[in-house]
GROMACS .gro file of C-alpha atoms in nm:
model
  235
    1MET     CA    1  -2.545  -3.738   1.039
    2ASN     CA    2  -2.510  -3.547   1.365
    3ARG     CA    3  -2.132  -3.545   1.318
    4ILE     CA    4  -2.167  -3.395   0.968
    5LEU     CA    5  -2.405  -3.128   1.096
    6MET     CA    6  -2.163  -3.044   1.376
    7ILE     CA    7  -1.875  -3.003   1.129
    8VAL     CA    8  -2.087  -2.777   0.906
    9PHE     CA    9  -2.190  -2.573   1.210
   10LEU     CA   10  -1.829  -2.529   1.320
   11LEU     CA   11  -1.719  -2.426   0.971
   12LEU     CA   12  -1.997  -2.167   0.948
   13ASN     CA   13  -1.900  -2.027   1.286
   14LEU     CA   14  -1.534  -2.008   1.192
   15THR     CA   15  -1.628  -1.823   0.874
   16ALA     CA   16  -1.846  -1.581   1.070
   17CYS     CA   17  -1.567  -1.522   1.323
   18ALA     CA   18  -1.321  -1.449   1.043
   19GLN     CA   19  -1.550  -1.206   0.863
   20ILE     CA   20  -1.415  -0.853   0.869
   21GLN     CA   21  -1.648  -0.586   0.999
   22VAL     CA   22  -1.674  -0.271   0.789
   23ASP     CA   23  -1.837   0.044   0.928
   24ILE     CA   24  -1.782   0.358   0.722
   25PRO     CA   25  -1.787   0.669   0.948
   26LYS     CA   26  -2.078   0.906   0.886
   27ASN     CA   27  -1.845   1.192   0.793
   28LEU     CA   28  -1.715   0.986   0.500
   29VAL     CA   29  -1.995   1.022   0.247
   30GLU     CA   30  -2.025   0.828  -0.079
   31THR     CA   31  -1.970   1.093  -0.346
   32GLU     CA   32  -1.951   1.112  -0.722
   33ILE     CA   33  -1.595   1.066  -0.840
   34PRO     CA   34  -1.455   1.401  -0.958
   35LYS     CA   35  -1.258   1.441  -1.278
   36VAL     CA   36  -0.891   1.531  -1.243
   37SER     CA   37  -0.813   1.906  -1.260
   38THR     CA   38  -1.174   2.014  -1.200
   39ASP     CA   39  -1.266   2.244  -0.911
   40LYS     CA   40  -1.407   1.953  -0.709
   41TRP     CA   41  -1.084   1.758  -0.757
   42ARG     CA   42  -0.871   2.061  -0.664
   43GLU     CA   43  -1.071   2.091  -0.343
   44LEU     CA   44  -0.959   1.738  -0.251
   45ASN     CA   45  -0.600   1.804  -0.356
   46HIS     CA   46  -0.574   2.119  -0.144
   47ALA     CA   47  -0.718   1.956   0.169
   48ARG     CA   48  -0.490   1.843   0.450
   49ASN     CA   49  -0.687   1.547   0.582
   50GLU     CA   50  -0.518   1.217   0.503
   51PHE     CA   51  -0.703   0.895   0.586
   52GLY     CA   52  -0.536   0.561   0.647
   53VAL     CA   53  -0.687   0.212   0.657
   54LYS     CA   54  -0.585  -0.102   0.844
   55ILE     CA   55  -0.747  -0.431   0.953
   56ILE     CA   56  -0.736  -0.454   1.335
   57ASP     CA   57  -0.910  -0.737   1.524
   58ASN     CA   58  -1.121  -0.832   1.219
   59LYS     CA   59  -1.244  -0.475   1.178
   60LEU     CA   60  -1.162  -0.212   0.918
   61ASN     CA   61  -0.997   0.073   1.103
   62ILE     CA   62  -1.020   0.415   0.934
   63GLU     CA   63  -0.843   0.713   1.085
   64LYS     CA   64  -0.662   1.034   1.003
   65VAL     CA   65  -0.291   0.980   0.950
   66LYS     CA   66   0.023   1.180   0.891
   67GLU     CA   67   0.285   1.123   0.625
   68ILE     CA   68   0.535   0.848   0.707
   69ASN     CA   69   0.883   0.884   0.558
   70THR     CA   70   1.050   0.569   0.691
   71ALA     CA   71   1.009   0.194   0.642
   72GLU     CA   72   1.168  -0.068   0.864
   73LEU     CA   73   1.220  -0.445   0.865
   74LYS     CA   74   1.388  -0.644   1.142
   75ILE     CA   75   1.626  -0.914   1.023
   76ASP     CA   76   1.896  -1.120   1.189
   77GLY     CA   77   2.159  -0.889   1.330
   78GLY     CA   78   1.977  -0.558   1.287
   79ASN     CA   79   1.722  -0.354   1.095
   80ILE     CA   80   1.678  -0.265   0.730
   81ILE     CA   81   1.566   0.098   0.721
   82GLY     CA   82   1.434   0.285   0.419
   83ILE     CA   83   1.401   0.663   0.405
   84ASN     CA   84   1.198   0.867   0.159
   85ARG     CA   85   1.242   1.246   0.147
   86GLY     CA   86   1.066   1.303  -0.184
   87GLU     CA   87   1.260   1.533  -0.416
   88TRP     CA   88   1.537   1.555  -0.153
   89GLY     CA   89   1.618   1.186  -0.195
   90GLY     CA   90   1.647   0.900   0.050
   91LYS     CA   91   1.834   0.578   0.112
   92LEU     CA   92   1.821   0.212   0.215
   93SER     CA   93   2.048   0.115   0.505
   94PHE     CA   94   2.127  -0.170   0.742
   95VAL     CA   95   2.161  -0.067   1.106
   96PRO     CA   96   2.333  -0.341   1.312
   97ASN     CA   97   2.212  -0.431   1.661
   98ASP     CA   98   2.578  -0.423   1.765
   99LYS     CA   99   2.642  -0.056   1.841
  100ASP     CA  100   3.012  -0.102   1.773
  101LYS     CA  101   2.939  -0.176   1.407
  102LYS     CA  102   2.875   0.098   1.154
  103GLU     CA  103   2.557   0.152   0.956
  104ILE     CA  104   2.579   0.011   0.604
  105GLU     CA  105   2.430   0.222   0.326
  106ILE     CA  106   2.290  -0.015   0.064
  107LYS     CA  107   2.131   0.213  -0.195
  108GLU     CA  108   2.036   0.574  -0.257
  109GLY     CA  109   1.675   0.636  -0.358
  110ASN     CA  110   1.325   0.708  -0.233
  111ILE     CA  111   1.245   0.391  -0.036
  112LYS     CA  112   0.871   0.347   0.023
  113PHE     CA  113   0.843  -0.009   0.161
  114VAL     CA  114   1.064  -0.291   0.290
  115PHE     CA  115   0.903  -0.633   0.338
  116GLU     CA  116   0.939  -1.010   0.344
  117PHE     CA  117   0.752  -1.217   0.087
  118ASN     CA  118   0.792  -1.588   0.022
  119ASP     CA  119   1.100  -1.602   0.245
  120LYS     CA  120   1.279  -1.328   0.054
  121ILE     CA  121   1.333  -0.959   0.127
  122TYR     CA  122   1.213  -0.689  -0.111
  123PHE     CA  123   1.191  -0.312  -0.116
  124ILE     CA  124   0.985  -0.072  -0.324
  125GLU     CA  125   1.124   0.257  -0.449
  126GLY     CA  126   0.927   0.542  -0.603
  127LEU     CA  127   0.915   0.913  -0.668
  128ALA     CA  128   0.645   1.140  -0.812
  129HIS     CA  129   0.771   1.496  -0.854
  130LEU     CA  130   0.661   1.747  -1.118
  131SER     CA  131   0.645   1.554  -1.448
  132TYR     CA  132   0.854   1.262  -1.317
  133SER     CA  133   0.676   0.953  -1.180
  134ARG     CA  134   0.847   0.614  -1.166
  135GLY     CA  135   0.928   0.329  -0.930
  136ALA     CA  136   1.046  -0.030  -0.899
  137ILE     CA  137   1.050  -0.344  -0.686
  138PHE     CA  138   1.391  -0.478  -0.586
  139GLU     CA  139   1.496  -0.804  -0.425
  140LEU     CA  140   1.747  -0.751  -0.146
  141LYS     CA  141   2.012  -1.020  -0.090
  142LYS     CA  142   2.239  -1.055   0.214
  143GLU     CA  143   2.554  -1.267   0.233
  144GLY     CA  144   2.735  -1.223   0.561
  145GLU     CA  145   2.765  -0.847   0.603
  146ASN     CA  146   2.737  -0.776   0.232
  147PHE     CA  147   2.417  -0.659   0.062
  148THR     CA  148   2.324  -0.666  -0.306
  149TYR     CA  149   1.997  -0.594  -0.481
  150GLU     CA  150   1.828  -0.682  -0.808
  151ASN     CA  151   1.563  -0.487  -0.999
  152ILE     CA  152   1.265  -0.723  -1.029
  153MET     CA  153   0.996  -0.500  -1.177
  154GLU     CA  154   0.959  -0.139  -1.290
  155PHE     CA  155   0.659   0.094  -1.286
  156ASP     CA  156   0.593   0.392  -1.512
  157ASP     CA  157   0.415   0.553  -1.218
  158ALA     CA  158   0.539   0.598  -0.861
  159PRO     CA  159   0.417   0.337  -0.607
  160GLU     CA  160   0.237   0.506  -0.317
  161ALA     CA  161   0.052   0.236  -0.118
  162PHE     CA  162   0.107  -0.137  -0.088
  163THR     CA  163  -0.013  -0.454   0.083
  164ILE     CA  164   0.025  -0.831   0.058
  165TYR     CA  165  -0.294  -1.029  -0.003
  166GLY     CA  166  -0.238  -1.404  -0.011
  167ASN     CA  167   0.020  -1.470  -0.282
  168LYS     CA  168  -0.032  -1.132  -0.447
  169LEU     CA  169   0.102  -0.781  -0.405
  170LEU     CA  170  -0.151  -0.499  -0.436
  171ILE     CA  171   0.011  -0.171  -0.535
  172ALA     CA  172  -0.153   0.169  -0.575
  173THR     CA  173   0.066   0.406  -0.772
  174HIS     CA  174   0.028   0.781  -0.813
  175GLN     CA  175  -0.271   0.729  -1.045
  176ASN     CA  176  -0.297   0.356  -1.123
  177PHE     CA  177  -0.359   0.027  -0.941
  178TYR     CA  178  -0.181  -0.304  -1.001
  179VAL     CA  179  -0.211  -0.663  -0.886
  180VAL     CA  180   0.126  -0.840  -0.896
  181GLU     CA  181   0.130  -1.222  -0.898
  182ASN     CA  182   0.446  -1.427  -0.959
  183PHE     CA  183   0.604  -1.087  -1.028
  184LYS     CA  184   0.385  -1.031  -1.329
  185LYS     CA  185   0.181  -0.713  -1.297
  186GLU     CA  186  -0.179  -0.666  -1.406
  187LEU     CA  187  -0.309  -0.312  -1.448
  188ILE     CA  188  -0.655  -0.301  -1.288
  189PHE     CA  189  -0.728   0.074  -1.278
  190GLU     CA  190  -0.558   0.331  -1.500
  191ASN     CA  191  -0.543   0.713  -1.492
  192THR     CA  192  -0.768   0.734  -1.187
  193PHE     CA  193  -0.903   1.036  -1.003
  194TRP     CA  194  -0.663   0.980  -0.711
  195SER     CA  195  -0.378   1.128  -0.914
  196SER     CA  196  -0.209   1.370  -0.668
  197LEU     CA  197  -0.438   1.255  -0.385
  198TYR     CA  198  -0.156   1.039  -0.248
  199PRO     CA  199  -0.277   0.688  -0.159
  200ASN     CA  200  -0.112   0.586   0.169
  201SER     CA  201  -0.252   0.246   0.273
  202ILE     CA  202  -0.453  -0.053   0.148
  203ALA     CA  203  -0.672  -0.293   0.351
  204VAL     CA  204  -0.834  -0.600   0.196
  205VAL     CA  205  -1.160  -0.764   0.297
  206ASP     CA  206  -1.187  -0.964  -0.026
  207ASN     CA  207  -1.142  -0.905  -0.399
  208GLU     CA  208  -1.466  -0.706  -0.419
  209ASN     CA  209  -1.389  -0.495  -0.111
  210VAL     CA  210  -1.043  -0.341  -0.116
  211TYR     CA  211  -1.016  -0.016   0.080
  212MET     CA  212  -0.757   0.253   0.024
  213GLY     CA  213  -0.682   0.565   0.225
  214ILE     CA  214  -0.614   0.886   0.033
  215ARG     CA  215  -0.616   1.262   0.086
  216SER     CA  216  -0.969   1.383   0.165
  217GLY     CA  217  -1.131   1.044   0.196
  218LEU     CA  218  -1.158   0.675   0.131
  219VAL     CA  219  -1.173   0.462  -0.183
  220LYS     CA  220  -1.334   0.119  -0.219
  221LEU     CA  221  -1.212  -0.092  -0.509
  222ASP     CA  222  -1.385  -0.394  -0.660
  223LEU     CA  223  -1.102  -0.576  -0.833
  224THR     CA  224  -1.333  -0.835  -0.986
  225ASN     CA  225  -1.580  -0.601  -1.154
  226LYS     CA  226  -1.336  -0.310  -1.174
  227ASN     CA  227  -1.557  -0.060  -0.995
  228ILE     CA  228  -1.446   0.237  -0.782
  229THR     CA  229  -1.645   0.394  -0.499
  230PHE     CA  230  -1.532   0.721  -0.338
  231TYR     CA  231  -1.616   0.834   0.017
  232LYS     CA  232  -1.544   1.206   0.062
  233TYR     CA  233  -1.462   1.351   0.401
  234ASN     CA  234  -1.716   1.610   0.515
  235GLU     CA  235  -1.617   1.800   0.828
   0.00000   0.00000   0.00000
């Protein structure tokens, strides 16, 4: 009996140690979600405060961030580097560690993310400009010094923020939110208020507490009950 109690005690302590601490800063105030194109929404769109989220040491870290235009992944022999310059284009390249070898340009396009998933390499491309908004996930294949890629999944809206959660990909697009499992996408939130508020990062506590950094504040998503909470930045 004592052994069983000890095991239960250890499991409870491990769970407590693994629990992620969430403290929302006081200047991020829970606020009614504005409708797109209203004055309150325009106020958010015109602001220049971008907030990013990240889990660090079992704590949700929330801080002001600047736009990042490059993505990088180290692989054997060098780095895969993606560049996104918005309407001015971008590219995906391989930069060898051997300085005597030339950079290999793999693909033109607006490269948002490069990552490993289930022992394969993928990259996400996307562009939202004027009335155009599209994107896709590609699998990148390397044989020797040769690279090829395959379009795995397309989006009718440009991917903006991304994370891996277990065996799923969570992707916030310009105005939607998807969960991708076995490369089948499920649309969770559609035509949201964060259209043109540029999601930049996603941090997951659990399915009911998914945090996303955007312009002018922070969003909490409940993927189970499909609820959205908005925390507006008040200076």
